[in-house]
Structures are given as C-alpha cells and as structure tokens.
mmCIF file of C-alpha atoms in Angstrom:
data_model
loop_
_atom_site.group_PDB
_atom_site.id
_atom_site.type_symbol
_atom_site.label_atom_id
_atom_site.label_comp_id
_atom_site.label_asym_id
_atom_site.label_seq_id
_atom_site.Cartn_x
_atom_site.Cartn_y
_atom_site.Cartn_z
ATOM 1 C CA UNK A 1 0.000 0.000 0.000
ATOM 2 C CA UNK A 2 2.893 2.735 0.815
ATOM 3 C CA UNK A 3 4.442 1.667 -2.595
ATOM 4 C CA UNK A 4 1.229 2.106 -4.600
ATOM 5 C CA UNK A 5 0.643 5.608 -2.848
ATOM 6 C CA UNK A 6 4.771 6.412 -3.677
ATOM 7 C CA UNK A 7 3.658 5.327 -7.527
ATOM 8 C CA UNK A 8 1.111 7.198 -7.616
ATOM 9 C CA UNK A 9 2.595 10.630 -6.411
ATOM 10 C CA UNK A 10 5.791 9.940 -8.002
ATOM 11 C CA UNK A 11 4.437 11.086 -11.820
ATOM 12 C CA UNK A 12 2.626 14.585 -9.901
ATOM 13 C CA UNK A 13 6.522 14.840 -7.956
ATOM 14 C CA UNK A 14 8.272 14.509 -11.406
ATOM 15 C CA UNK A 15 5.413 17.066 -13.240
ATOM 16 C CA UNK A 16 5.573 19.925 -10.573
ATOM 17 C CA UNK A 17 9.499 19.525 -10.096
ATOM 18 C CA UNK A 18 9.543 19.809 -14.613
ATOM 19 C CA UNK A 19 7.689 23.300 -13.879
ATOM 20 C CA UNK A 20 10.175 25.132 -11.822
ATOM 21 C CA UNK A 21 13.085 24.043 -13.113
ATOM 22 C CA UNK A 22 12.578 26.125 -16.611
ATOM 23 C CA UNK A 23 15.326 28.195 -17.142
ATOM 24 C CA UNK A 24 14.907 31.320 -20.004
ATOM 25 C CA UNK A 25 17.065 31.032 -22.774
ATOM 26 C CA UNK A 26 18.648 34.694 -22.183
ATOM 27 C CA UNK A 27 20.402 32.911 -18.974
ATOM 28 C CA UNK A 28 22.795 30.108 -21.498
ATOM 29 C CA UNK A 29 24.074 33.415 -24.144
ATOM 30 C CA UNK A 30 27.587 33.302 -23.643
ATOM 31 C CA UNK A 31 30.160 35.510 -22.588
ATOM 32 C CA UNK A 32 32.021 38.799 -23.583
ATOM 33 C CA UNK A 33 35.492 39.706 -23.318
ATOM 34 C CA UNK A 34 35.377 43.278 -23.415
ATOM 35 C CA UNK A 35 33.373 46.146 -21.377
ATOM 36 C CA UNK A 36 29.633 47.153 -21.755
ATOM 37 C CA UNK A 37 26.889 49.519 -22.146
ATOM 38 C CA UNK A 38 24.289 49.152 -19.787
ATOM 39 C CA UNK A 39 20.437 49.420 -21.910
ATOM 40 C CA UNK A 40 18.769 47.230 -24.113
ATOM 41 C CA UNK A 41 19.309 46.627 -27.529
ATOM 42 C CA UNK A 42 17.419 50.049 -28.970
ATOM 43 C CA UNK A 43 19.002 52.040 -26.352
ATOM 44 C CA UNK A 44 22.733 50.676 -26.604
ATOM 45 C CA UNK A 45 22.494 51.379 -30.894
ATOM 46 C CA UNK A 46 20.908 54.561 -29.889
ATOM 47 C CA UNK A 47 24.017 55.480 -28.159
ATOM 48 C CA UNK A 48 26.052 54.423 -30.479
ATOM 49 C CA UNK A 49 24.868 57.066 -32.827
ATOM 50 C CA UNK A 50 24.721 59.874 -30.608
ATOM 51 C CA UNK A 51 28.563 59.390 -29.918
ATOM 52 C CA UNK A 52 29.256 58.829 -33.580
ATOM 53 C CA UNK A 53 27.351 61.553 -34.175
ATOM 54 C CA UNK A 54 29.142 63.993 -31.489
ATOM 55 C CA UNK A 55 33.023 62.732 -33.115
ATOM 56 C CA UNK A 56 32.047 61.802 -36.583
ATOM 57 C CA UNK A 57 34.885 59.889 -38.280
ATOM 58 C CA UNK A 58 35.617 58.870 -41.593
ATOM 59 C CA UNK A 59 37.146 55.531 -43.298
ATOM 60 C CA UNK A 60 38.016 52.937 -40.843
ATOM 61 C CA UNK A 61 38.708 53.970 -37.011
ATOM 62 C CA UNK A 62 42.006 54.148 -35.979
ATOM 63 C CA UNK A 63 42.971 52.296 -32.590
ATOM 64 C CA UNK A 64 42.066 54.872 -30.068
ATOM 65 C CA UNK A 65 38.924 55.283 -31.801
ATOM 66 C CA UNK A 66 38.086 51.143 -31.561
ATOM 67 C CA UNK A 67 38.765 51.582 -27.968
ATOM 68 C CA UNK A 68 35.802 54.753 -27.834
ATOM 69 C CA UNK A 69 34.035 52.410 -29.582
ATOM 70 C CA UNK A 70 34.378 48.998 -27.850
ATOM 71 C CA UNK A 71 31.952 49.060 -25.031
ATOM 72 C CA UNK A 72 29.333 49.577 -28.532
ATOM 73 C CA UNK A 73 30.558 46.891 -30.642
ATOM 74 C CA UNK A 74 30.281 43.112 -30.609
ATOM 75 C CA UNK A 75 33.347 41.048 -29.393
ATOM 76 C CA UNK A 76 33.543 39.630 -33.434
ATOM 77 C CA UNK A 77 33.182 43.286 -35.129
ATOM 78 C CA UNK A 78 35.381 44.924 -33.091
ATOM 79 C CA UNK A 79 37.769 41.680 -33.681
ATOM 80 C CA UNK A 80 37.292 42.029 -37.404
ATOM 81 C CA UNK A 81 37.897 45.905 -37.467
ATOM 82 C CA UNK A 82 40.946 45.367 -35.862
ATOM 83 C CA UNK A 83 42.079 43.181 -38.346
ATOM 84 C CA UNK A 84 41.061 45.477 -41.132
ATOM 85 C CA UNK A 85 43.135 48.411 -39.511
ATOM 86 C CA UNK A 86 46.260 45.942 -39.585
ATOM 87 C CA UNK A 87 46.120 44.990 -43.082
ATOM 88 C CA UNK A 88 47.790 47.971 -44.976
ATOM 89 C CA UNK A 89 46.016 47.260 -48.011
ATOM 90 C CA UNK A 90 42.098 47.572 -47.113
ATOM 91 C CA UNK A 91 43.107 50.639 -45.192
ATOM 92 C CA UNK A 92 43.249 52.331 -48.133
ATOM 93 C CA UNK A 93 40.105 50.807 -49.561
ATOM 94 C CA UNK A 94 38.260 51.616 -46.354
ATOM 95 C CA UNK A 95 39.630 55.167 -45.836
ATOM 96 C CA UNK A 96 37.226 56.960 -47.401
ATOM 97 C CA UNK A 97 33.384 57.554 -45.735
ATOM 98 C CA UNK A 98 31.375 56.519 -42.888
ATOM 99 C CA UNK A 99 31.756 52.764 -42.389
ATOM 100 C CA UNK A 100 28.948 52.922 -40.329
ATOM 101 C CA UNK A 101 25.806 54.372 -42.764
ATOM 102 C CA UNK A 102 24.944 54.068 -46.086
ATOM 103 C CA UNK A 103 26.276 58.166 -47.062
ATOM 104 C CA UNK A 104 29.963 58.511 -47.391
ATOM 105 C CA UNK A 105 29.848 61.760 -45.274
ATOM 106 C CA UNK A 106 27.460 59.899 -42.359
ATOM 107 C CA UNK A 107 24.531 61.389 -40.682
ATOM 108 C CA UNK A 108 24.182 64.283 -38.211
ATOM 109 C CA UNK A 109 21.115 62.440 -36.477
ATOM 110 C CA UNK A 110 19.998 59.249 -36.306
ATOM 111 C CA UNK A 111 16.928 57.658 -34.603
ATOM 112 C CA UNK A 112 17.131 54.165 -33.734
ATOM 113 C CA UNK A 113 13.726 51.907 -33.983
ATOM 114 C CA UNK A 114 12.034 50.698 -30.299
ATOM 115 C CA UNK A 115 12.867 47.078 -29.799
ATOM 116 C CA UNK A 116 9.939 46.542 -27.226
ATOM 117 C CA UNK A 117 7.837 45.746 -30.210
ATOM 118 C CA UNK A 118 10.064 42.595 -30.706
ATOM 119 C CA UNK A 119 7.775 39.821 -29.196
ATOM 120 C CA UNK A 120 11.129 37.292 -28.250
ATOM 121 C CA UNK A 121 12.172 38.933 -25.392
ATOM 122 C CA UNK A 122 14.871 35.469 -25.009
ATOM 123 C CA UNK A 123 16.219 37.229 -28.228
ATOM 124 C CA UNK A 124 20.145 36.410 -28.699
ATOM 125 C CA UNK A 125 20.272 39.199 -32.103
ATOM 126 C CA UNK A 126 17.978 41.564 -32.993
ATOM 127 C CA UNK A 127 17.943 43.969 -36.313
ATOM 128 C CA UNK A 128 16.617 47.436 -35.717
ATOM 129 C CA UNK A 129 15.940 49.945 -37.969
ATOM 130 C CA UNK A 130 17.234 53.217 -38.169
ATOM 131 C CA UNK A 131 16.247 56.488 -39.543
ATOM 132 C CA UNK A 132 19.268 58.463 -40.317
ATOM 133 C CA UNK A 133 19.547 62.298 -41.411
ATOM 134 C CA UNK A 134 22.430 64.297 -42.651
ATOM 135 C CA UNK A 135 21.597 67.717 -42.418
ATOM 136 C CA UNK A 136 22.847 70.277 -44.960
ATOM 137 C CA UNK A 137 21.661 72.770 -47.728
ATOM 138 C CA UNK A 138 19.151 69.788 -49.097
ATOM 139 C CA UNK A 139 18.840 67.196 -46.419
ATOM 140 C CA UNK A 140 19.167 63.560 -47.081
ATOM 141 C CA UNK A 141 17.087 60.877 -45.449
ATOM 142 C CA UNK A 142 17.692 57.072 -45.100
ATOM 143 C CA UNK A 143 17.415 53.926 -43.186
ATOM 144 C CA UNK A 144 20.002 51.854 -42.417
ATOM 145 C CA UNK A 145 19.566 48.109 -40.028
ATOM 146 C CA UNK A 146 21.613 47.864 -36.909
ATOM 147 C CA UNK A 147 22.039 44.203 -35.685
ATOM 148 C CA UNK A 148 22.176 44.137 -31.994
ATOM 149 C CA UNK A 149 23.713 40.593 -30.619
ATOM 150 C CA UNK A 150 23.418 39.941 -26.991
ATOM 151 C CA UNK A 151 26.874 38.692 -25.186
ATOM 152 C CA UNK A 152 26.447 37.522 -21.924
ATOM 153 C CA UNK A 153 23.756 40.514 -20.246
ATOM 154 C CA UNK A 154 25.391 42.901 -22.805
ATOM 155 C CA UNK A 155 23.698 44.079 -26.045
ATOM 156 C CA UNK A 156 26.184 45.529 -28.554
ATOM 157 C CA UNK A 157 26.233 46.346 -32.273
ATOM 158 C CA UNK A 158 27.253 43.249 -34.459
ATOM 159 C CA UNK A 159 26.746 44.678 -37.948
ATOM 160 C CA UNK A 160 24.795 47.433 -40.331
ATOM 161 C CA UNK A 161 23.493 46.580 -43.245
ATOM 162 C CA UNK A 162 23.345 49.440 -45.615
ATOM 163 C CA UNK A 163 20.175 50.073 -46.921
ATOM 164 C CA UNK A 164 20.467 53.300 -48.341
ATOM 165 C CA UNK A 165 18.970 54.219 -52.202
ATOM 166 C CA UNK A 166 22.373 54.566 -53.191
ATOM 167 C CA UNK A 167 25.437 52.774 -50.439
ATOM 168 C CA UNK A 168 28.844 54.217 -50.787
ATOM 169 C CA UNK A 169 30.345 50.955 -49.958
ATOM 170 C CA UNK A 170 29.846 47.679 -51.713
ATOM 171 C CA UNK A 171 28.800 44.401 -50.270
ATOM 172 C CA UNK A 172 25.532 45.108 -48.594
ATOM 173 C CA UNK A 173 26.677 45.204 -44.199
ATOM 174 C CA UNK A 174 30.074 46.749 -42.887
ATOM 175 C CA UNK A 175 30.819 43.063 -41.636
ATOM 176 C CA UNK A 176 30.576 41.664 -45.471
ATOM 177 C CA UNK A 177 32.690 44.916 -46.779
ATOM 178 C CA UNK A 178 35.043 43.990 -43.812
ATOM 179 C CA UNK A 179 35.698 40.231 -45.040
ATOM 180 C CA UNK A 180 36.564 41.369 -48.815
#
C-alpha cells in the first residue's frame, strides 16, 4: 500500500518539479570579453549614434577610436575591425566615408527603432531599424539596419546593413565589406 501511494505521487513529484526548473534562454548566451553599455538593444544602438554623431569619423577607425568604440561593438566586429586596420592594403580601400551608414559623409542624427515591439524577449540578435539624417543645404534621409547581438547581459552592435537608395560601400553590411 505505501508503494502504490509512492507510484502514484511519483508522476505529480516529477510534473511539478519539470515546472520550476525552466530556465529562459537569455540565462545560457555566452560571454564577452570586453566592457559594456548598460540598456537594451534600442538604447545601446541609440548610443552608439549619438557618440558617432558627437566625433564623426571617416574611413576605418584608428585604434584609439576602436577603444571609444568597444563598449558599442560586438566582441567579433570589433575583432574584425581590428584586423582590417592591420592589413595595410584595405586601409586604403576603407579610408574613405562613414563605415557605419549608407552616405559617405554619415549622418548628423539618427533615430534608432524601439525594440519593445520585438515579441522574443529570449532574443540572442535583434535587427533594428534606423532612420538616419544628414543635415545640410538639401537634407538627405535614409534607413540603415543595426544588428544588436546579446553577449552575456550585454547588447552591442554586431553589424549594419546598408540600406540606403544609393550605399557608398559595396557588399551590402560593414561586416561583409570587412571580409573582402
């Protein structure tokens, strides 16, 4: 009789212990080597801009510039745009405009899309739009996609993919233009 009633709660113990044990994906995202911005993915790309916006820079950025920019960028872009800035001869073919837009001369403000629309809140990358603006005698619109990539609790810019009428720079994201 004690084994039958054991049996018989055994399934219910193995059921209710199945429902707490449910861990979110967010908590198994991996790790990052380098220091963070604290916000979510729209606000860490939103800051981004602004400080691209406040020291504008054109062609690829020089070391003390990665290191401005490394709490922003993804553990593999900044990786990769270290690279680049090592190898003499895409320097040259990546001195010219704003890496990061689709306009050679970049934007003077740039609005980043609200990711709390995004219904996966376990998200490991998310693309978010962005409404760029370069001000001048006739201003110039555009949208440009920022992909944010969670690393560890850290959101940080992974890519943009250059969706601009007319891109300056071949190859369709800054990562593919990168890997030529």
């Amino acid at each position: 009789m004690k084994y039958q009633a054991i049996a018989a709660l055994a399934p219910l113990a193995l059921l209710l212990s199945a429902c707490t044990t449910v861990q979110p994906a967010y908590k198994d995202i991996g790790t990052r080597m380098g220091p963070c911005v604290d916000g979510g993915p729209d606000s860490v790309a939103q800051q981004f801009y602004d400080m691209r916006i406040e020291n504008p820079t054109q062609g690829l950025p020089d070391a003390q510039q990665l290191a401005k920019y490394r709490p922003y960028l993804s553990d593999k872009l900044y990786q990769t745009l270290l690279k680049a800035n090592s190898e003499q001869d895409k320097e040259a073919a990546l001195a010219q405009g704003d890496l990061f837009s689709s306009l050679p001369a970049g934007p003077t403000s740039a609005s980043v899309a609200d990711s709390s629309t995004i219904p996966n809140t376990d998200a490991r990358n998310i693309p978010l739009r962005v409404k760029l603006t370069r001000d001048g005698s006739t201003p110039v619109k555009w949208q440009d996609e920022v992909l944010m990539v969670r690393e560890g609790t850290c959101w940080a810019v992974d890519d943009v993919r250059y969706l601009g009428q007319n891109p300056h720079i071949d190859g369709g994201s800054l990562s593919q233009r990168l890997l030529k």
